[in-house]
CSV table of C-alpha atoms in Angstrom, one decimal:
chain,number,residue,atom,x,y,z
A,637,MET,CA,57.7,52.4,-72.0
A,638,GLY,CA,60.9,50.9,-70.0
A,639,ARG,CA,63.6,53.8,-68.4
A,640,LYS,CA,64.8,56.5,-69.3
A,641,VAL,CA,68.3,56.7,-69.4
A,642,ALA,CA,70.9,59.4,-72.0
A,643,ILE,CA,74.0,58.5,-72.7
A,644,VAL,CA,75.6,62.2,-72.6
A,645,ALA,CA,78.4,62.1,-75.2
A,646,ASP,CA,80.4,64.5,-77.6
A,647,ARG,CA,79.8,62.0,-80.2
A,648,ILE,CA,78.5,58.2,-81.0
A,649,ALA,CA,80.8,55.0,-81.6
A,650,TRP,CA,80.8,52.0,-81.6
A,651,GLU,CA,80.4,52.5,-77.9
A,652,GLU,CA,77.2,53.9,-77.8
A,653,ARG,CA,75.5,52.3,-80.5
A,654,ARG,CA,76.9,48.6,-79.1
A,655,LEU,CA,75.3,50.5,-76.0
A,656,ILE,CA,71.3,51.9,-77.0
A,657,GLU,CA,71.5,48.6,-79.7
A,658,CYS,CA,71.0,46.0,-76.4
A,659,ALA,CA,68.6,48.4,-74.5
A,660,ASP,CA,65.5,47.1,-75.3
A,661,THR,CA,66.6,43.9,-73.7
A,662,PHE,CA,67.0,45.1,-70.8
A,663,GLY,CA,63.9,47.2,-70.0
A,664,LEU,CA,66.0,50.8,-71.4
A,665,SER,CA,64.6,53.6,-73.3
A,666,VAL,CA,68.1,55.0,-74.3
A,667,ASP,CA,68.6,58.9,-75.7
A,668,TRP,CA,72.4,59.6,-77.3
A,669,VAL,CA,72.4,63.7,-75.9
A,670,ASN,CA,75.1,65.7,-76.6
A,671,ASP,CA,76.4,67.8,-74.1
A,672,GLU,CA,77.6,70.4,-75.5
A,673,SER,CA,72.8,70.9,-75.5
A,674,LEU,CA,72.3,70.2,-71.8
A,675,CYS,CA,72.7,74.3,-70.5
A,676,LEU,CA,72.5,73.4,-66.8
A,677,GLY,CA,72.6,75.3,-64.1
A,678,GLY,CA,69.1,76.5,-63.7
A,679,PRO,CA,66.4,75.2,-61.7
A,680,GLY,CA,64.6,72.1,-62.6
A,681,ALA,CA,67.6,70.9,-65.2
A,682,PRO,CA,64.7,70.7,-67.7
A,683,SER,CA,66.9,69.4,-70.3
A,684,VAL,CA,67.7,65.7,-68.5
A,685,ARG,CA,64.9,66.3,-65.5
A,686,ASP,CA,63.1,63.1,-67.7
A,687,TYR,CA,65.8,60.5,-67.5
A,688,ASP,CA,66.4,57.8,-64.8
A,689,ALA,CA,70.2,58.2,-65.2
A,690,LEU,CA,72.9,59.4,-67.5
A,691,LEU,CA,75.5,57.5,-68.5
A,692,ILE,CA,78.5,60.0,-68.4
A,693,ARG,CA,80.5,59.1,-71.9
A,694,SER,CA,82.1,62.5,-72.4
A,695,ARG,CA,85.5,61.9,-73.9
A,696,SER,CA,86.5,65.2,-72.3
A,697,TYR,CA,87.4,64.5,-68.7
A,698,THR,CA,85.8,68.3,-68.0
A,699,ARG,CA,82.8,68.4,-70.1
A,700,GLY,CA,82.1,65.0,-68.0
A,701,GLY,CA,83.0,66.3,-65.1
A,702,LEU,CA,80.8,69.5,-65.2
A,703,VAL,CA,77.7,67.8,-66.7
A,704,ALA,CA,77.8,65.1,-63.5
A,705,SER,CA,78.7,67.8,-60.7
A,706,LEU,CA,75.6,70.0,-61.7
A,707,ALA,CA,72.8,67.1,-63.1
A,708,GLU,CA,73.4,65.4,-59.4
A,709,ALA,CA,72.6,68.3,-58.1
A,710,ALA,CA,69.5,69.3,-60.3
A,711,GLY,CA,68.6,65.3,-58.0
A,712,ALA,CA,69.9,63.6,-61.2
A,713,ARG,CA,71.5,59.6,-60.8
A,714,THR,CA,75.0,59.5,-63.0
A,715,LEU,CA,77.3,56.7,-63.9
A,716,ASN,CA,79.8,57.7,-63.0
A,717,THR,CA,79.3,59.9,-60.2
A,718,ALA,CA,81.2,63.4,-60.3
A,719,ARG,CA,83.7,62.4,-57.2
A,720,ALA,CA,84.9,59.1,-59.5
A,721,ILE,CA,85.7,61.6,-63.0
A,722,HIS,CA,87.2,64.6,-61.0
A,723,ALA,CA,88.9,61.9,-59.5
A,724,CYS,CA,90.0,60.5,-62.6
A,725,GLU,CA,90.5,63.3,-64.5
A,726,ASN,CA,93.7,64.7,-63.0
A,727,LYS,CA,96.7,61.9,-63.0
A,728,ALA,CA,98.2,63.5,-59.6
A,729,VAL,CA,95.1,63.6,-57.5
A,730,LEU,CA,94.2,59.5,-59.0
A,731,ARG,CA,97.4,58.5,-57.8
A,732,THR,CA,97.5,60.3,-54.8
A,733,VAL,CA,93.9,59.1,-53.6
A,734,LEU,CA,94.6,56.0,-54.9
A,735,ARG,CA,98.1,55.6,-52.4
A,736,THR,CA,97.0,56.6,-49.6
A,737,ALA,CA,93.7,54.2,-50.1
A,738,GLY,CA,96.5,51.5,-50.3
A,739,VAL,CA,96.1,50.7,-53.9
A,740,PRO,CA,100.0,50.5,-55.5
A,741,VAL,CA,100.7,53.1,-58.2
A,742,PRO,CA,104.3,54.0,-60.8
A,743,ASP,CA,106.2,56.2,-58.4
A,744,PHE,CA,106.2,59.6,-59.6
A,745,ARG,CA,106.9,63.6,-59.6
A,746,LEU,CA,105.3,66.5,-60.3
A,747,VAL,CA,106.5,68.9,-62.7
A,748,LEU,CA,105.1,72.7,-62.9
A,749,SER,CA,108.5,74.1,-63.8
A,750,ARG,CA,111.5,73.5,-65.2
A,751,LYS,CA,112.8,73.1,-62.0
A,752,ASP,CA,111.2,70.6,-60.7
A,753,PHE,CA,111.5,68.9,-64.3
A,754,GLU,CA,115.2,69.1,-63.9
A,755,GLN,CA,115.1,67.7,-59.7
A,756,ALA,CA,112.7,65.1,-60.8
A,757,LEU,CA,115.5,64.0,-62.7
A,758,THR,CA,117.2,64.0,-60.7
A,759,GLU,CA,115.3,61.0,-58.3
A,760,LEU,CA,114.2,59.2,-61.1
A,761,GLU,CA,116.0,57.0,-63.5
A,762,LEU,CA,116.0,56.9,-66.8
A,763,PRO,CA,114.1,56.0,-69.2
A,764,VAL,CA,111.3,58.2,-67.8
A,765,VAL,CA,107.9,59.1,-69.9
A,766,LEU,CA,106.6,63.1,-68.9
A,767,LYS,CA,102.4,62.9,-69.4
A,768,PRO,CA,100.2,65.6,-69.6
A,769,VAL,CA,98.6,65.3,-65.7
A,770,PHE,CA,95.3,65.9,-67.6
A,771,GLY,CA,94.2,64.2,-71.2
A,772,GLY,CA,94.5,60.8,-72.5
A,773,MET,CA,95.0,58.3,-75.7
A,774,GLY,CA,98.4,59.2,-75.1
A,775,LYS,CA,98.2,62.6,-76.9
A,776,ARG,CA,101.3,64.5,-75.3
A,777,VAL,CA,103.3,61.4,-73.9
A,778,THR,CA,106.7,61.4,-74.0
A,779,LEU,CA,109.7,58.6,-73.3
A,780,ILE,CA,113.0,60.6,-72.5
A,781,ARG,CA,115.0,57.5,-72.9
A,782,HIS,CA,118.9,60.0,-72.5
A,783,ALA,CA,119.8,63.2,-70.6
A,784,ASP,CA,121.2,65.1,-73.4
A,785,THR,CA,117.5,65.2,-75.1
A,786,ALA,CA,115.7,65.6,-72.1
A,787,GLN,CA,115.9,69.6,-72.0
A,788,SER,CA,114.6,70.2,-75.7
A,789,VAL,CA,111.8,68.1,-74.9
A,790,TYR,CA,111.2,70.1,-72.0
A,791,ASP,CA,110.9,73.0,-74.3
A,792,TYR,CA,108.6,71.6,-76.0
A,793,VAL,CA,106.4,71.9,-72.1
A,794,GLU,CA,107.5,75.6,-71.7
A,795,ASP,CA,105.8,77.0,-74.8
A,796,LEU,CA,102.3,75.7,-74.5
A,797,GLY,CA,99.8,78.3,-74.0
A,798,HIS,CA,98.0,77.8,-69.9
A,799,ALA,CA,99.6,76.0,-66.7
A,800,PHE,CA,96.5,73.9,-67.1
A,801,GLU,CA,98.3,72.4,-70.5
A,802,GLN,CA,102.6,72.9,-69.3
A,803,ALA,CA,101.3,70.5,-65.6
A,804,CYS,CA,102.9,67.5,-66.4
A,805,LEU,CA,103.7,64.6,-64.3
A,806,VAL,CA,107.6,62.4,-64.8
A,807,GLU,CA,107.6,58.3,-64.1
A,808,PRO,CA,110.3,55.5,-64.4
A,809,TYR,CA,109.1,53.5,-67.6
A,810,LEU,CA,108.2,51.2,-67.0
A,811,GLY,CA,108.5,48.6,-70.1
A,812,GLY,CA,106.4,48.2,-73.5
A,813,THR,CA,102.9,46.2,-72.2
A,814,SER,CA,99.8,47.0,-69.9
A,815,VAL,CA,97.1,46.0,-68.8
A,816,ARG,CA,93.2,47.3,-68.7
A,817,CYS,CA,91.1,46.0,-67.6
A,818,LEU,CA,86.5,47.2,-67.9
A,819,VAL,CA,85.0,47.1,-64.3
A,820,VAL,CA,81.3,47.2,-65.5
A,821,GLY,CA,79.3,47.9,-61.0
A,822,ARG,CA,81.9,46.1,-59.1
A,823,GLU,CA,83.0,43.0,-61.5
A,824,LEU,CA,85.9,42.7,-64.1
A,825,VAL,CA,84.0,41.9,-67.2
A,826,GLY,CA,87.6,41.3,-69.5
A,827,ALA,CA,91.2,42.4,-68.8
A,828,ALA,CA,93.4,42.4,-71.7
A,829,GLU,CA,97.1,43.3,-72.4
A,830,PHE,CA,98.4,45.3,-74.8
A,831,ALA,CA,102.1,45.8,-77.3
A,832,SER,CA,103.3,48.3,-78.4
A,833,GLY,CA,103.0,47.9,-82.0
A,834,GLY,CA,105.3,49.1,-85.1
A,835,THR,CA,108.0,52.3,-84.3
A,836,ASP,CA,105.5,54.0,-81.4
A,837,TRP,CA,106.9,52.9,-78.5
A,838,ARG,CA,103.8,53.8,-76.7
A,839,ASN,CA,101.1,50.5,-75.7
A,840,ASN,CA,97.2,52.3,-75.8
A,841,ALA,CA,94.1,50.7,-76.9
A,842,ALA,CA,93.5,54.4,-78.7
A,843,LEU,CA,96.9,53.3,-81.2
A,844,GLY,CA,95.3,50.1,-82.2
A,845,ASN,CA,98.2,48.2,-80.0
A,846,ASP,CA,98.4,44.5,-80.5
A,847,THR,CA,95.7,43.5,-77.3
A,848,ARG,CA,95.8,39.1,-75.9
A,849,ALA,CA,93.0,38.2,-73.6
A,850,LEU,CA,93.8,38.0,-70.2
A,851,ALA,CA,92.7,35.3,-67.7
A,852,HIS,CA,91.1,37.2,-64.6
A,853,ASP,CA,93.5,36.1,-62.2
A,854,PRO,CA,93.7,37.4,-58.3
A,855,ASP,CA,95.8,39.2,-58.5
A,856,LEU,CA,94.1,41.9,-61.4
A,857,VAL,CA,90.7,41.1,-59.4
A,858,LYS,CA,92.3,42.6,-55.6
A,859,ILE,CA,93.6,45.4,-57.5
A,860,VAL,CA,89.5,45.9,-59.0
A,861,ASP,CA,88.3,45.5,-56.1
A,862,ALA,CA,90.8,48.2,-53.7
A,863,VAL,CA,89.9,51.0,-57.4
A,864,THR,CA,85.9,50.8,-56.8
A,865,ALA,CA,86.3,50.5,-53.2
A,866,GLU,CA,87.6,53.9,-52.9
A,867,LEU,CA,85.8,55.0,-56.0
A,868,GLY,CA,82.6,54.0,-55.4
A,869,PRO,CA,81.5,51.3,-58.4
A,870,GLY,CA,80.8,52.5,-61.6
A,871,ILE,CA,82.1,51.8,-64.9
A,872,TYR,CA,86.2,52.4,-65.3
A,873,GLY,CA,88.6,51.2,-67.2
A,874,VAL,CA,91.6,50.4,-65.0
A,875,ASP,CA,95.1,50.5,-66.9
A,876,LEU,CA,97.6,48.5,-65.7
A,877,PHE,CA,101.5,47.9,-65.3
A,878,ARG,CA,103.0,45.5,-64.7
A,879,THR,CA,106.5,45.3,-62.2
A,880,ALA,CA,108.5,43.2,-60.8
A,881,ASP,CA,106.2,43.9,-57.3
A,882,GLY,CA,103.0,43.0,-59.3
A,883,TYR,CA,100.9,45.4,-60.9
A,884,VAL,CA,99.9,48.9,-60.3
A,885,VAL,CA,97.9,50.6,-61.6
A,886,ASN,CA,98.5,53.6,-63.9
A,887,GLU,CA,95.5,55.3,-64.7
A,888,VAL,CA,91.6,54.9,-64.3
A,889,ASN,CA,89.5,56.8,-67.7
A,890,HIS,CA,85.9,57.6,-66.4
A,891,ALA,CA,84.1,56.7,-69.9
A,892,PRO,CA,85.8,53.8,-71.2
A,893,GLY,CA,86.5,52.9,-74.8
A,894,PHE,CA,86.1,48.8,-74.6
A,895,ARG,CA,85.7,47.8,-77.8
A,896,ALA,CA,89.3,46.3,-78.2
A,897,VAL,CA,88.8,44.5,-74.4
A,898,ALA,CA,85.4,43.5,-75.8
A,899,SER,CA,87.6,41.8,-79.3
A,900,ALA,CA,90.3,40.4,-77.7
A,901,THR,CA,88.3,38.5,-74.9
A,902,GLY,CA,84.9,37.9,-76.1
A,903,ALA,CA,83.2,40.3,-73.4
A,904,ASP,CA,80.0,41.2,-73.9
A,905,VAL,CA,80.5,45.1,-72.5
A,906,PRO,CA,77.3,47.1,-73.5
A,907,SER,CA,74.8,44.0,-71.7
A,908,ALA,CA,76.8,43.7,-68.7
A,909,ILE,CA,76.4,47.8,-68.4
A,910,ALA,CA,72.6,47.9,-69.4
A,911,ARG,CA,72.5,45.3,-66.3
A,912,HIS,CA,74.3,46.9,-64.1
A,913,LEU,CA,72.1,49.6,-65.3
A,914,GLN,CA,68.6,47.7,-64.9
A,915,GLU,CA,69.8,47.1,-61.6
A,916,LEU,CA,70.5,50.1,-60.4
A,917,LEU,CA,67.7,51.1,-61.8
A,918,ALA,CA,65.2,48.8,-59.7
C-alpha cells in the first residue's frame, strides 16, 4: 500500500478530485477527511495518526491554521505548515512579514476605526481599495473612487458585528489585472494573468474572470523564490500586481484553487503536488 495522505477540507471541489484521481500514479493512497470531523487536541490525535501527511485544503484560514497547529503538535506532517498558514491568513501580518524580508508589497494602512480610515484617505491617493484583513475570494473588497462616497462605504464596516470582521486594509488601487503564480514546493508551476470582466472591477480567479497564461519571466521567479524563502516550501497561490516599479505581492493563498491557472497554462498541477508529496515522504 502507498503512503497515506489525508486531504483535509470542508468539501471536495474540482481540485481535490483531480488530486485524488492522480494519487495512485505516484504511489499515494489519498482520503478526503472533513475538517469538521477531526476533534484534535487530545493525546495521540487518533483521527490523523494513521496518515503520513495531511494536505490542508480547508477554505477557511482559521480552520486550516488550527488543524495544522494541533496536528503538528501531535507529530503529524502537514502541508502547508501551520506557520505558513497563519502567516497567510492575516493580510496585514503577511505583508509585514514579506516586507521585512525584502519582498515588495503594496503600500497599505491598517484600519481599525473611522479615525484610522480618515487618516488613511489623507495619506493614500484616490482611488483606493478597502478590504478585510481576514477573508478571501474577493469578498467585501471595495473600490473607492470618490471622496464623497468614502464615509458611507465605511458605515457598512462599522455595522459589522465583530472586531474580527471590522479589521480592514486600505491600499492604492493598482489597476484592472492581477497575476497568480501557482507554486509547488519551491517551483513556479504555472502563472496566469486575470482581468476583470463585465461590470465587476475585481480580478480574482474565484470570480471567473478572463485568464491568459504568462511566461515564467525572471522577475516572477525572483518573487516566488523570495516568498518561499520566507514561508518555506509549500503549495501556494501567490497573487501579484504589476506596477511601474515591478511586481508586488498582494496576497498568498494557503490552499489555492488552481483550475483557472491549469486551464490557461496547461500545467499539470495535481501531478506536481503529488510528486512533491512523494518526494517529502520518500
